[in-house]
Amino acid sequence: MTNTTNHGRGARSTKHAAIATTGERTFTRPEKISHIKGADGGASRVGETLEIRGWARSVRTQKERAFIDLNDGSSISGMQAVVNEGSEAWDIINSGVVSTGAAIAVRGTLVASPGEKQAAELLVTKLEVIGIADAETYPLQKKRHTLEYLRSIAHLRPRTNTIGAVSRVRNQLAFATHKFFQENGFLYVNTPIITASDCEGAGEQFQVTTLLNELQSSAGPSLEELAKAEARVKSQGDVVKAIKDAAKAGNASKEQVDAEVAKLLQAKGDIEALKSTGASKSLPINKDGSIDYSKDFFSKPSFLTVSGQLNGEIMACAVNDVYTFGPTFRAENSNTSRHLAEFWMVEPEMAFANLNDDMDCAEAYLKYCINHVLEHCDEDLEFFEKNVSKDNLRERLRNVASQEFARITYTQAVEHILAAKKKFEYPVEWGSDLQSEHERYITEEVYKNRPVIVRDYPKDIKAFYMRLNDDNKTVAAMDVLVPRVGELMGGSQREERLDVLERRIEDVGLEKESYWWYLDLRRYGTQPHAGFGLGFERLVCYVTGVENIRDAIPFPRYPGSAEF
Amino acid sequence: MTNTTNHGRGARSTKHAAIATTGERTFTRPEKISHIKGADGGASRVGETLEIRGWARSVRTQKERAFIDLNDGSSISGMQAVVNEGSEAWDIINSGVVSTGAAIAVRGTLVASPGEKQAAELLVTKLEVIGIADAETYPLQKKRHTLEYLRSIAHLRPRTNTIGAVSRVRNQLAFATHKFFQENGFLYVNTPIITASDCEGAGEQFQVTTLLNELQSSAGPSLEELAKAEARVKSQGDVVKAIKDAAKAGNASKEQVDAEVAKLLQAKGDIEALKSTGASKSLPINKDGSIDYSKDFFSKPSFLTVSGQLNGEIMACAVNDVYTFGPTFRAENSNTSRHLAEFWMVEPEMAFANLNDDMDCAEAYLKYCINHVLEHCDEDLEFFEKNVSKDNLRERLRNVASQEFARITYTQAVEHILAAKKKFEYPVEWGSDLQSEHERYITEEVYKNRPVIVRDYPKDIKAFYMRLNDDNKTVAAMDVLVPRVGELMGGSQREERLDVLERRIEDVGLEKESYWWYLDLRRYGTQPHAGFGLGFERLVCYVTGVENIRDAIPFPRYPGSAEF
């Protein structure tokens, strides 16, 4: 039987249940601080004896008592644990082992707090140290750290207020996503991550391969071997130089010179041969010099998906409304605060639906998410309001959730921009893409901080699969614009007419053959369908006010960085 | 404004709401068949006028009426739509455009059905054809198809009974997963898919790279160029042959021969030079011949994750109980019915938890999932029972959900196997891994179809991060075994003691430096924590009775196959 007594630094013993038990077995996790505090900060639980396990965020020692700011990850404020002088716990505190970051278990009585910061606090009767955190070396001392520094210690940063709060809000946004779609009868589907399908098209994609694995294991020459070979070239070079001088002086024949030159060439050739035992020569190559992908795992060049949409359409054309929620990838070499190489997307796809249904769904979904976090993450949002967004964050969110989004056409949007007194960095005319500055102008100024859905974009700036409108100039696409961010979601009704879709594929220079299965969806039982995509980290940024998208995902991937 | 009238094959017009509306905007999807039928097959809704959109699964025409088996993806049984002779719809049916696979909209009255198969049916007053499906070419005619054939048309197979039902059960299992962990206070976290971390270790991993992208765009020589070069070699070869013959006959000098041979060598060299403009030469190479990964997107060799566990531990050591639910990858070249190259894993990780907590969680989670599908997918499970598992599937599931799992040690398991009268393919002794045949013997025969959790495995057959028991021979690992499948989940308490973990890493021959951040979790505020992993597709197979794991995920990836 396992015994989990923690040897060394502090004692903690855990009583085990017998291996085989009878009777009903129940699963409950120990009650967490957020639950103890509930809606009234714990006031209604005063008098109860509780045990809490968590980490010390800070320890303040006064003359007659000590205060531990105890956090178990369930809330930002944690629980104040009070240790009175003379207790056993007091001695432990004074030995110095309970410092910032230490894992501890405290037992005591919940009492009304005389302090203003909390309604209740735990008067400690028993304190156990589970794991220390050396104050000399622990990178997260109480002082403030920049978000940039924290990214370099991504394994510790979720222990901070900001990243901890992001984790909780992100969790609630994810669950709200599932709840919203499940309540509306959508099926959650997993679209593929690796794809050898030709129709993902032009995006900058990561390649997935096992070809390089073998090259790595078949090591090239060692540096030592190479150094030796280079030394031989150098010394033979000296020999050649000497014999040429000798030949000039008549002391060596042409044949002797040629023989030494030949040795030099041989030595040089040896280096090349040595190098060629390394990686470069081992990639399997076709006769024409291209890579022989029949040797790769999937027998074809394979990539990480840039969107689940086309596969989502397959599912919607079979089991009706669906949504995906999974990772997508872009190998774009952009080091900005708005781009990640790996990010999570939410992509619903509705059968028997048009662009109005799509806009209704996007608006309802966003409002649902916002209402959900307003209800479940108030304390975290308050923290972001004070420390991160430094504006009226929650009011702004309530504002978005409570009013109808404006809906205008792209043509109307362009008219608004052309009529503006404001100077823009990028000029706009009908047919050009809207930049962030234009989008924000429309939602923030024209519509006074009201979200705006812009629809019916020129076909030439949108994807081929978007449904061609009757004007033959625009497509049934829509973007949802929100204050401070600009575009948050984008979607479209899909072209369901086989002949129109085939023409559009040709018009944009793609190959129809690559899209055989996508076209089959229009060949057999086609129907109008529509969907949209939401970059999940953008939603996290929008709701929390966090500016850099690298702080909206636990382990961000961007050029040069895939650590942890 | 967009007009979504469907031109061509059949008319369908959709009324649009005005672009800008005032008043409360609500989002509701059209009611689906499963909802109309509810618990009583629709009996309580008889008399209502309804509109249903979906696909014809089959059309049977009799003398005076026609029956459409209409399916909208929400259930397996769909709705019988009855068209009476003489109606407008009757004429449409008789024109033959409504065949298997066609998308249609029907309007009518729900009436009590005289048939035995359904409580209610729709008496059609209006029928619109939205999208036809040519009976000559549509691959999914009413006849049965093998699951193997269906995999080759993965874009159409979710329209079949079996794969449609798998999609619905899979969806409910996914939502049950989120509900279970959310209700128990776990945070959903997204661990990274791409990782350049050295500590994922020995698994067969896919490499993620942008190095090959450039090689592909820098095309090698065309086949035409190569053919020309080869032709030149051939013709020069003829010249050399001829001049050598001439030289033998005294009609050419040695110099002339040498000159033509030199030309031949040159021509041969040209081919090599031509080939070297292709892929093989362009991989960036270090001096030692190895690949220069500083040129790759993440500046290091990067791979697809094989597990989110280590990152999950990071999160659990900061925000307490968490779970992941995301894709993981194995580049194993195994073409079996139990392996996928891309599959979804559920990996909870609990802070301040030991192996008993872990077993309790695994047992409660599995029971929750089973109860959830028994409650929400009865019709689909009935279908699997009759057509796929061909046994008492639902009874078997109820049986698992309603009784306590047995819990034994590995040592006890080995004793059971050694005491068995049965012959096994693989012999067992203390220290060897249990095979599927042993696992099934224990859960099916020794424990009479009761799930069994086996714990405390020999350390040498388990991973280094599993907590060493006090006997120094076993670790706090556990596997959950279920009848018919064997191992369904596996987990462990993690080694939280810094010194023990460092020793274990060294003992198994790994490098401590690669695990610096994993070790930091033990250096600062360590505490006992535990978790397990569940292969989601294995759960889908287990619950549905579907045998091949390639049918448990919409778009399966395995050696040679990443289509769609």
PDB file of C-alpha atoms in Angstrom, chain A residues 2-5 7 9 12 14 16 19 21 23-25 27 29 32 53-55 72 101 103 130-132 137-138 155 158-159 170-171 174-175 178 182 187-188 190 192-194 196 205-209 212-213 216 221 223 226 279-281 287-289 291 293 297-300 311 314-318 320-321 331-332 342 344 350-352 354 356 361 363-364 404-405 407 455-456 467 469-470 493 497 516-517 520 522-528 554-555 557-564, chain B residues 2-5 7 9 12 14 16 19 21 23-25 27 29 32 53-55 72 101 103 130-132 137-138 155 158-159 170-171 174-175 178 182 187-188 190 192-194 196 205-209 212-213 216 221 223 226 275 279-281 287-289 291 293 297-301 311 314 316-318 320-321 331-332 342 344 350-352 354 356 361 363-364 404-405 407 455-456 467 469-470 493 497 516-517 520 522-526 528 554-555 557-564:
ATOM      1  CA  THR A   2       1.238   3.455  -0.864  1.00  0.00           C
ATOM      2  CA  ASN A   3       2.241   5.769   1.901  1.00  0.00           C
ATOM      3  CA  THR A   4       2.350   9.398   0.852  1.00  0.00           C
ATOM      4  CA  THR A   5       4.050  10.791   3.918  1.00  0.00           C
ATOM      5  CA  HIS A   7       9.683  12.972   3.879  1.00  0.00           C
ATOM      6  CA  ARG A   9      10.792  19.359   4.550  1.00  0.00           C
ATOM      7  CA  ARG A  12       2.195  15.510   5.936  1.00  0.00           C
ATOM      8  CA  THR A  14      -2.533  11.130   4.432  1.00  0.00           C
ATOM      9  CA  HIS A  16      -5.752   6.009   2.994  1.00  0.00           C
ATOM     10  CA  ILE A  19      -7.956  -0.837  -1.076  1.00  0.00           C
ATOM     11  CA  THR A  21     -14.244  -1.004   0.052  1.00  0.00           C
ATOM     12  CA  GLY A  23     -20.915   0.342   0.033  1.00  0.00           C
ATOM     13  CA  GLU A  24     -21.446   3.446  -2.068  1.00  0.00           C
ATOM     14  CA  ARG A  25     -18.228   5.146  -3.076  1.00  0.00           C
ATOM     15  CA  PHE A  27     -16.089  11.315  -5.215  1.00  0.00           C
ATOM     16  CA  ARG A  29     -12.699  17.034  -3.938  1.00  0.00           C
ATOM     17  CA  LYS A  32     -11.963  25.133  -2.177  1.00  0.00           C
ATOM     18  CA  ARG A  53      -4.614  23.364   1.426  1.00  0.00           C
ATOM     19  CA  GLY A  54      -2.913  25.869  -0.779  1.00  0.00           C
ATOM     20  CA  TRP A  55       0.109  28.064  -1.247  1.00  0.00           C
ATOM     21  CA  ASP A  72      -5.545  27.537  -3.467  1.00  0.00           C
ATOM     22  CA  GLY A 101       5.186  29.973  -2.632  1.00  0.00           C
ATOM     23  CA  ALA A 103       2.525  24.658   0.008  1.00  0.00           C
ATOM     24  CA  ILE A 130       3.878  20.367   2.672  1.00  0.00           C
ATOM     25  CA  GLY A 131       6.490  21.884   0.394  1.00  0.00           C
ATOM     26  CA  ILE A 132       8.785  24.830   0.997  1.00  0.00           C
ATOM     27  CA  THR A 137      15.776  31.426  -5.219  1.00  0.00           C
ATOM     28  CA  TYR A 138      11.991  31.341  -5.780  1.00  0.00           C
ATOM     29  CA  HIS A 155       5.823  27.064 -15.657  1.00  0.00           C
ATOM     30  CA  PRO A 158      -0.094  30.731 -13.524  1.00  0.00           C
ATOM     31  CA  ARG A 159       0.718  31.202  -9.831  1.00  0.00           C
ATOM     32  CA  ARG A 170     -10.563  31.240 -19.956  1.00  0.00           C
ATOM     33  CA  ASN A 171     -12.026  28.139 -18.325  1.00  0.00           C
ATOM     34  CA  ALA A 174     -14.652  27.552 -22.709  1.00  0.00           C
ATOM     35  CA  PHE A 175     -17.429  26.053 -20.664  1.00  0.00           C
ATOM     36  CA  HIS A 178     -19.894  24.273 -24.814  1.00  0.00           C
ATOM     37  CA  GLN A 182     -25.185  22.193 -26.468  1.00  0.00           C
ATOM     38  CA  LEU A 187     -23.022  18.651 -31.783  1.00  0.00           C
ATOM     39  CA  TYR A 188     -19.406  19.089 -30.763  1.00  0.00           C
ATOM     40  CA  ASN A 190     -13.446  17.083 -33.631  1.00  0.00           C
ATOM     41  CA  PRO A 192      -8.604  16.818 -37.900  1.00  0.00           C
ATOM     42  CA  ILE A 193      -5.395  18.545 -36.824  1.00  0.00           C
ATOM     43  CA  ILE A 194      -3.098  16.893 -39.356  1.00  0.00           C
ATOM     44  CA  ALA A 196      -2.848  16.023 -46.260  1.00  0.00           C
ATOM     45  CA  GLN A 205       1.211  26.017 -42.808  1.00  0.00           C
ATOM     46  CA  PHE A 206       3.448  23.932 -40.615  1.00  0.00           C
ATOM     47  CA  GLN A 207       4.521  20.686 -42.153  1.00  0.00           C
ATOM     48  CA  VAL A 208       4.174  17.461 -40.175  1.00  0.00           C
ATOM     49  CA  THR A 209       6.714  14.794 -41.037  1.00  0.00           C
ATOM     50  CA  LEU A 212      13.590  14.282 -40.459  1.00  0.00           C
ATOM     51  CA  ASN A 213      13.371  11.960 -37.460  1.00  0.00           C
ATOM     52  CA  GLN A 216      18.502  13.112 -36.719  1.00  0.00           C
ATOM     53  CA  PRO A 221      30.250  13.173 -38.694  1.00  0.00           C
ATOM     54  CA  LEU A 223      33.257  17.706 -35.130  1.00  0.00           C
ATOM     55  CA  LEU A 226      35.704  16.913 -39.463  1.00  0.00           C
ATOM     56  CA  ALA A 279      21.514  14.960 -42.867  1.00  0.00           C
ATOM     57  CA  SER A 280      21.537  16.609 -46.236  1.00  0.00           C
ATOM     58  CA  LYS A 281      21.976  13.518 -48.318  1.00  0.00           C
ATOM     59  CA  LYS A 287      14.335  11.263 -59.756  1.00  0.00           C
ATOM     60  CA  ASP A 288      13.382  14.879 -60.362  1.00  0.00           C
ATOM     61  CA  GLY A 289      15.095  16.003 -57.162  1.00  0.00           C
ATOM     62  CA  ILE A 291      11.294  15.006 -51.810  1.00  0.00           C
ATOM     63  CA  TYR A 293       6.873  11.773 -49.756  1.00  0.00           C
ATOM     64  CA  PHE A 297       4.195   8.775 -42.491  1.00  0.00           C
ATOM     65  CA  PHE A 298       1.078   9.784 -44.401  1.00  0.00           C
ATOM     66  CA  SER A 299       2.611   9.073 -47.851  1.00  0.00           C
ATOM     67  CA  LYS A 300       1.899  12.698 -48.830  1.00  0.00           C
ATOM     68  CA  ASN A 311     -14.536  19.490 -42.252  1.00  0.00           C
ATOM     69  CA  ILE A 314     -18.975  17.858 -43.923  1.00  0.00           C
ATOM     70  CA  MET A 315     -20.457  17.222 -40.515  1.00  0.00           C
ATOM     71  CA  ALA A 316     -23.168  19.903 -40.770  1.00  0.00           C
ATOM     72  CA  CYS A 317     -24.219  18.399 -44.102  1.00  0.00           C
ATOM     73  CA  ALA A 318     -24.809  15.109 -42.295  1.00  0.00           C
ATOM     74  CA  ASN A 320     -26.990  19.194 -38.788  1.00  0.00           C
ATOM     75  CA  ASP A 321     -25.697  21.992 -36.549  1.00  0.00           C
ATOM     76  CA  ALA A 331       3.341  29.463 -39.585  1.00  0.00           C
ATOM     77  CA  GLU A 332       3.284  33.214 -40.143  1.00  0.00           C
ATOM     78  CA  GLU A 342      -0.909  27.896 -32.227  1.00  0.00           C
ATOM     79  CA  TRP A 344      -7.770  27.705 -30.374  1.00  0.00           C
ATOM     80  CA  MET A 350     -25.312  25.398 -39.183  1.00  0.00           C
ATOM     81  CA  ALA A 351     -27.280  23.398 -41.732  1.00  0.00           C
ATOM     82  CA  PHE A 352     -30.302  24.929 -43.447  1.00  0.00           C
ATOM     83  CA  ASN A 354     -28.450  31.682 -44.107  1.00  0.00           C
ATOM     84  CA  ASN A 356     -29.064  36.157 -40.940  1.00  0.00           C
ATOM     85  CA  CYS A 361     -25.882  32.956 -33.763  1.00  0.00           C
ATOM     86  CA  GLU A 363     -24.437  37.772 -31.557  1.00  0.00           C
ATOM     87  CA  ALA A 364     -26.204  35.365 -29.201  1.00  0.00           C
ATOM     88  CA  GLU A 404     -28.603  44.711 -29.966  1.00  0.00           C
ATOM     89  CA  PHE A 405     -25.649  44.761 -32.282  1.00  0.00           C
ATOM     90  CA  ARG A 407     -26.049  45.542 -38.580  1.00  0.00           C
ATOM     91  CA  ARG A 455     -22.089  42.138 -44.014  1.00  0.00           C
ATOM     92  CA  ASP A 456     -21.924  41.676 -47.773  1.00  0.00           C
ATOM     93  CA  ARG A 467     -21.957  32.589 -51.081  1.00  0.00           C
ATOM     94  CA  ASN A 469     -24.883  37.543 -53.662  1.00  0.00           C
ATOM     95  CA  ASP A 470     -27.288  38.330 -56.482  1.00  0.00           C
ATOM     96  CA  GLN A 493     -23.092  31.710 -45.644  1.00  0.00           C
ATOM     97  CA  ARG A 497     -24.734  25.917 -55.488  1.00  0.00           C
ATOM     98  CA  TRP A 516     -13.687  16.841 -54.992  1.00  0.00           C
ATOM     99  CA  TRP A 517     -15.139  15.974 -51.607  1.00  0.00           C
ATOM    100  CA  ASP A 520     -19.629  16.375 -53.350  1.00  0.00           C
ATOM    101  CA  ARG A 522     -23.041  20.308 -53.107  1.00  0.00           C
ATOM    102  CA  ARG A 523     -23.584  17.422 -55.472  1.00  0.00           C
ATOM    103  CA  TYR A 524     -25.631  15.354 -53.038  1.00  0.00           C
ATOM    104  CA  GLY A 525     -28.349  16.886 -50.895  1.00  0.00           C
ATOM    105  CA  THR A 526     -26.958  20.404 -50.876  1.00  0.00           C
ATOM    106  CA  GLN A 527     -28.613  23.041 -48.692  1.00  0.00           C
ATOM    107  CA  PRO A 528     -27.789  26.582 -47.575  1.00  0.00           C
ATOM    108  CA  PRO A 554      -0.987  29.023 -20.937  1.00  0.00           C
ATOM    109  CA  PHE A 555       1.947  28.110 -23.205  1.00  0.00           C
ATOM    110  CA  ARG A 557       3.876  29.453 -29.394  1.00  0.00           C
ATOM    111  CA  TYR A 558       5.418  32.086 -31.643  1.00  0.00           C
ATOM    112  CA  PRO A 559       8.523  32.410 -33.819  1.00  0.00           C
ATOM    113  CA  GLY A 560      11.492  31.033 -31.924  1.00  0.00           C
ATOM    114  CA  SER A 561       9.439  29.922 -28.956  1.00  0.00           C
ATOM    115  CA  ALA A 562       7.932  26.526 -28.197  1.00  0.00           C
ATOM    116  CA  GLU A 563       9.372  26.039 -24.730  1.00  0.00           C
ATOM    117  CA  PHE A 564       7.669  24.288 -21.818  1.00  0.00           C
TER     118      PHE A 564
ATOM    119  CA  THR B   2     -28.546  38.976 -49.753  1.00  0.00           C
ATOM    120  CA  ASN B   3     -31.115  36.836 -51.413  1.00  0.00           C
ATOM    121  CA  THR B   4     -30.653  33.176 -50.737  1.00  0.00           C
ATOM    122  CA  THR B   5     -33.172  31.835 -53.206  1.00  0.00           C
ATOM    123  CA  HIS B   7     -31.606  28.736 -58.162  1.00  0.00           C
ATOM    124  CA  ARG B   9     -32.750  22.292 -58.816  1.00  0.00           C
ATOM    125  CA  ARG B  12     -36.402  27.482 -51.794  1.00  0.00           C
ATOM    126  CA  THR B  14     -35.901  32.353 -47.350  1.00  0.00           C
ATOM    127  CA  HIS B  16     -34.861  37.699 -44.332  1.00  0.00           C
ATOM    128  CA  ILE B  19     -30.828  44.316 -41.593  1.00  0.00           C
ATOM    129  CA  THR B  21     -33.949  45.544 -36.170  1.00  0.00           C
ATOM    130  CA  GLY B  23     -36.388  45.266 -29.828  1.00  0.00           C
ATOM    131  CA  GLU B  24     -35.086  42.059 -28.258  1.00  0.00           C
ATOM    132  CA  ARG B  25     -33.357  39.787 -30.718  1.00  0.00           C
ATOM    133  CA  PHE B  27     -31.620  33.176 -31.296  1.00  0.00           C
ATOM    134  CA  ARG B  29     -32.573  27.150 -34.266  1.00  0.00           C
ATOM    135  CA  LYS B  32     -35.236  19.298 -34.693  1.00  0.00           C
ATOM    136  CA  ARG B  53     -35.831  20.246 -42.997  1.00  0.00           C
ATOM    137  CA  GLY B  54     -33.610  17.294 -43.521  1.00  0.00           C
ATOM    138  CA  TRP B  55     -32.493  14.603 -45.893  1.00  0.00           C
ATOM    139  CA  ASP B  72     -32.243  15.770 -39.922  1.00  0.00           C
ATOM    140  CA  GLY B 101     -29.799  11.772 -49.926  1.00  0.00           C
ATOM    141  CA  ALA B 103     -32.306  17.704 -48.977  1.00  0.00           C
ATOM    142  CA  ILE B 130     -33.648  21.997 -51.642  1.00  0.00           C
ATOM    143  CA  GLY B 131     -30.898  19.841 -53.109  1.00  0.00           C
ATOM    144  CA  ILE B 132     -31.156  16.638 -55.111  1.00  0.00           C
ATOM    145  CA  THR B 137     -24.079   8.389 -58.680  1.00  0.00           C
ATOM    146  CA  TYR B 138     -24.831   9.008 -54.974  1.00  0.00           C
ATOM    147  CA  HIS B 155     -17.034  13.106 -46.195  1.00  0.00           C
ATOM    148  CA  PRO B 158     -21.581  10.679 -41.069  1.00  0.00           C
ATOM    149  CA  ARG B 159     -24.831  10.485 -43.071  1.00  0.00           C
ATOM    150  CA  ARG B 170     -19.226  11.122 -29.020  1.00  0.00           C
ATOM    151  CA  ASN B 171     -20.748  14.577 -28.556  1.00  0.00           C
ATOM    152  CA  ALA B 174     -17.467  15.087 -24.642  1.00  0.00           C
ATOM    153  CA  PHE B 175     -20.064  17.236 -22.941  1.00  0.00           C
ATOM    154  CA  HIS B 178     -16.756  18.908 -19.368  1.00  0.00           C
ATOM    155  CA  GLN B 182     -16.673  21.611 -14.110  1.00  0.00           C
ATOM    156  CA  LEU B 187     -10.442  24.150 -14.615  1.00  0.00           C
ATOM    157  CA  TYR B 188     -10.256  23.258 -18.292  1.00  0.00           C
ATOM    158  CA  ASN B 190      -5.267  23.967 -23.009  1.00  0.00           C
ATOM    159  CA  PRO B 192       0.371  22.985 -26.015  1.00  0.00           C
ATOM    160  CA  ILE B 193       0.186  20.895 -29.179  1.00  0.00           C
ATOM    161  CA  ILE B 194       3.572  21.875 -30.580  1.00  0.00           C
ATOM    162  CA  ALA B 196      10.194  21.927 -28.460  1.00  0.00           C
ATOM    163  CA  GLN B 205       6.779  11.861 -32.350  1.00  0.00           C
ATOM    164  CA  PHE B 206       5.835  13.791 -35.456  1.00  0.00           C
ATOM    165  CA  GLN B 207       8.148  16.623 -36.257  1.00  0.00           C
ATOM    166  CA  VAL B 208       6.695  20.081 -36.981  1.00  0.00           C
ATOM    167  CA  THR B 209       8.779  22.200 -39.315  1.00  0.00           C
ATOM    168  CA  LEU B 212      10.652  21.662 -45.947  1.00  0.00           C
ATOM    169  CA  ASN B 213       8.176  24.332 -47.087  1.00  0.00           C
ATOM    170  CA  GLN B 216       9.041  22.473 -51.950  1.00  0.00           C
ATOM    171  CA  PRO B 221      14.669  20.291 -62.111  1.00  0.00           C
ATOM    172  CA  LEU B 223      11.442  15.825 -65.554  1.00  0.00           C
ATOM    173  CA  LEU B 226      16.388  15.694 -66.570  1.00  0.00           C
ATOM    174  CA  LYS B 275      19.533  17.099 -59.272  1.00  0.00           C
ATOM    175  CA  ALA B 279      15.519  19.468 -52.386  1.00  0.00           C
ATOM    176  CA  SER B 280      18.388  17.523 -50.966  1.00  0.00           C
ATOM    177  CA  LYS B 281      20.928  20.295 -51.034  1.00  0.00           C
ATOM    178  CA  LYS B 287      29.287  22.360 -40.098  1.00  0.00           C
ATOM    179  CA  ASP B 288      28.953  18.896 -38.601  1.00  0.00           C
ATOM    180  CA  GLY B 289      26.363  17.897 -41.203  1.00  0.00           C
ATOM    181  CA  ILE B 291      20.295  20.069 -39.704  1.00  0.00           C
ATOM    182  CA  TYR B 293      17.410  24.181 -36.692  1.00  0.00           C
ATOM    183  CA  PHE B 297      10.224  28.333 -37.120  1.00  0.00           C
ATOM    184  CA  PHE B 298      10.777  27.629 -33.434  1.00  0.00           C
ATOM    185  CA  SER B 299      14.609  27.705 -33.723  1.00  0.00           C
ATOM    186  CA  LYS B 300      14.712  24.173 -32.330  1.00  0.00           C
ATOM    187  CA  PRO B 301      13.494  20.735 -33.408  1.00  0.00           C
ATOM    188  CA  ASN B 311       1.987  20.830 -18.689  1.00  0.00           C
ATOM    189  CA  ILE B 314       2.305  22.933 -14.154  1.00  0.00           C
ATOM    190  CA  ALA B 316      -2.357  21.947 -11.153  1.00  0.00           C
ATOM    191  CA  CYS B 317       0.613  23.213  -9.164  1.00  0.00           C
ATOM    192  CA  ALA B 318      -0.727  26.746  -9.617  1.00  0.00           C
ATOM    193  CA  ASN B 320      -5.342  23.456  -8.369  1.00  0.00           C
ATOM    194  CA  ASP B 321      -7.456  20.765 -10.071  1.00  0.00           C
ATOM    195  CA  ALA B 331       3.958   8.497 -35.096  1.00  0.00           C
ATOM    196  CA  GLU B 332       3.869   4.769 -34.437  1.00  0.00           C
ATOM    197  CA  GLU B 342      -4.053  11.525 -33.956  1.00  0.00           C
ATOM    198  CA  TRP B 344      -8.055  13.002 -28.274  1.00  0.00           C
ATOM    199  CA  MET B 350      -5.406  17.080  -9.128  1.00  0.00           C
ATOM    200  CA  ALA B 351      -3.388  19.059  -6.599  1.00  0.00           C
ATOM    201  CA  PHE B 352      -3.067  17.848  -3.039  1.00  0.00           C
ATOM    202  CA  ASN B 354      -2.901  10.850  -3.787  1.00  0.00           C
ATOM    203  CA  ASN B 356      -6.764   6.895  -3.836  1.00  0.00           C
ATOM    204  CA  CYS B 361     -11.852  10.348  -9.681  1.00  0.00           C
ATOM    205  CA  GLU B 363     -14.164   5.651 -11.299  1.00  0.00           C
ATOM    206  CA  ALA B 364     -16.566   8.532 -10.753  1.00  0.00           C
ATOM    207  CA  GLU B 404     -18.152  -0.329  -7.231  1.00  0.00           C
ATOM    208  CA  PHE B 405     -14.995  -1.109  -9.142  1.00  0.00           C
ATOM    209  CA  ARG B 407      -9.418  -2.522  -6.460  1.00  0.00           C
ATOM    210  CA  ARG B 455      -2.500  -0.391  -8.596  1.00  0.00           C
ATOM    211  CA  ASP B 456       1.124  -0.396  -7.447  1.00  0.00           C
ATOM    212  CA  ARG B 467       5.617   8.171  -7.227  1.00  0.00           C
ATOM    213  CA  ASN B 469       6.230   3.482  -3.057  1.00  0.00           C
ATOM    214  CA  ASP B 470       7.913   2.777   0.267  1.00  0.00           C
ATOM    215  CA  GLN B 493       0.333   9.816  -8.214  1.00  0.00           C
ATOM    216  CA  ARG B 497       9.824  14.669  -3.814  1.00  0.00           C
ATOM    217  CA  TRP B 516      14.526  21.897 -15.222  1.00  0.00           C
ATOM    218  CA  TRP B 517      11.022  23.335 -15.170  1.00  0.00           C
ATOM    219  CA  ASP B 520      11.078  23.469 -10.358  1.00  0.00           C
ATOM    220  CA  ARG B 522       9.058  20.160  -6.852  1.00  0.00           C
ATOM    221  CA  ARG B 523      11.544  22.818  -5.804  1.00  0.00           C
ATOM    222  CA  TYR B 524       8.924  25.447  -4.995  1.00  0.00           C
ATOM    223  CA  GLY B 525       5.773  24.624  -3.078  1.00  0.00           C
ATOM    224  CA  THR B 526       5.654  20.944  -3.983  1.00  0.00           C
ATOM    225  CA  PRO B 528       1.331  15.372  -3.709  1.00  0.00           C
ATOM    226  CA  PRO B 554     -14.734  11.672 -37.784  1.00  0.00           C
ATOM    227  CA  PHE B 555     -11.507  11.844 -39.787  1.00  0.00           C
ATOM    228  CA  ARG B 557      -5.321   9.528 -39.233  1.00  0.00           C
ATOM    229  CA  TYR B 558      -3.131   6.463 -39.563  1.00  0.00           C
ATOM    230  CA  PRO B 559      -0.105   5.420 -41.640  1.00  0.00           C
ATOM    231  CA  GLY B 560      -0.647   6.510 -45.229  1.00  0.00           C
ATOM    232  CA  SER B 561      -3.917   8.257 -44.515  1.00  0.00           C
ATOM    233  CA  ALA B 562      -4.600  11.912 -43.764  1.00  0.00           C
ATOM    234  CA  GLU B 563      -7.249  12.556 -46.396  1.00  0.00           C
ATOM    235  CA  PHE B 564     -10.251  14.857 -45.982  1.00  0.00           C
TER     236      PHE B 564
END
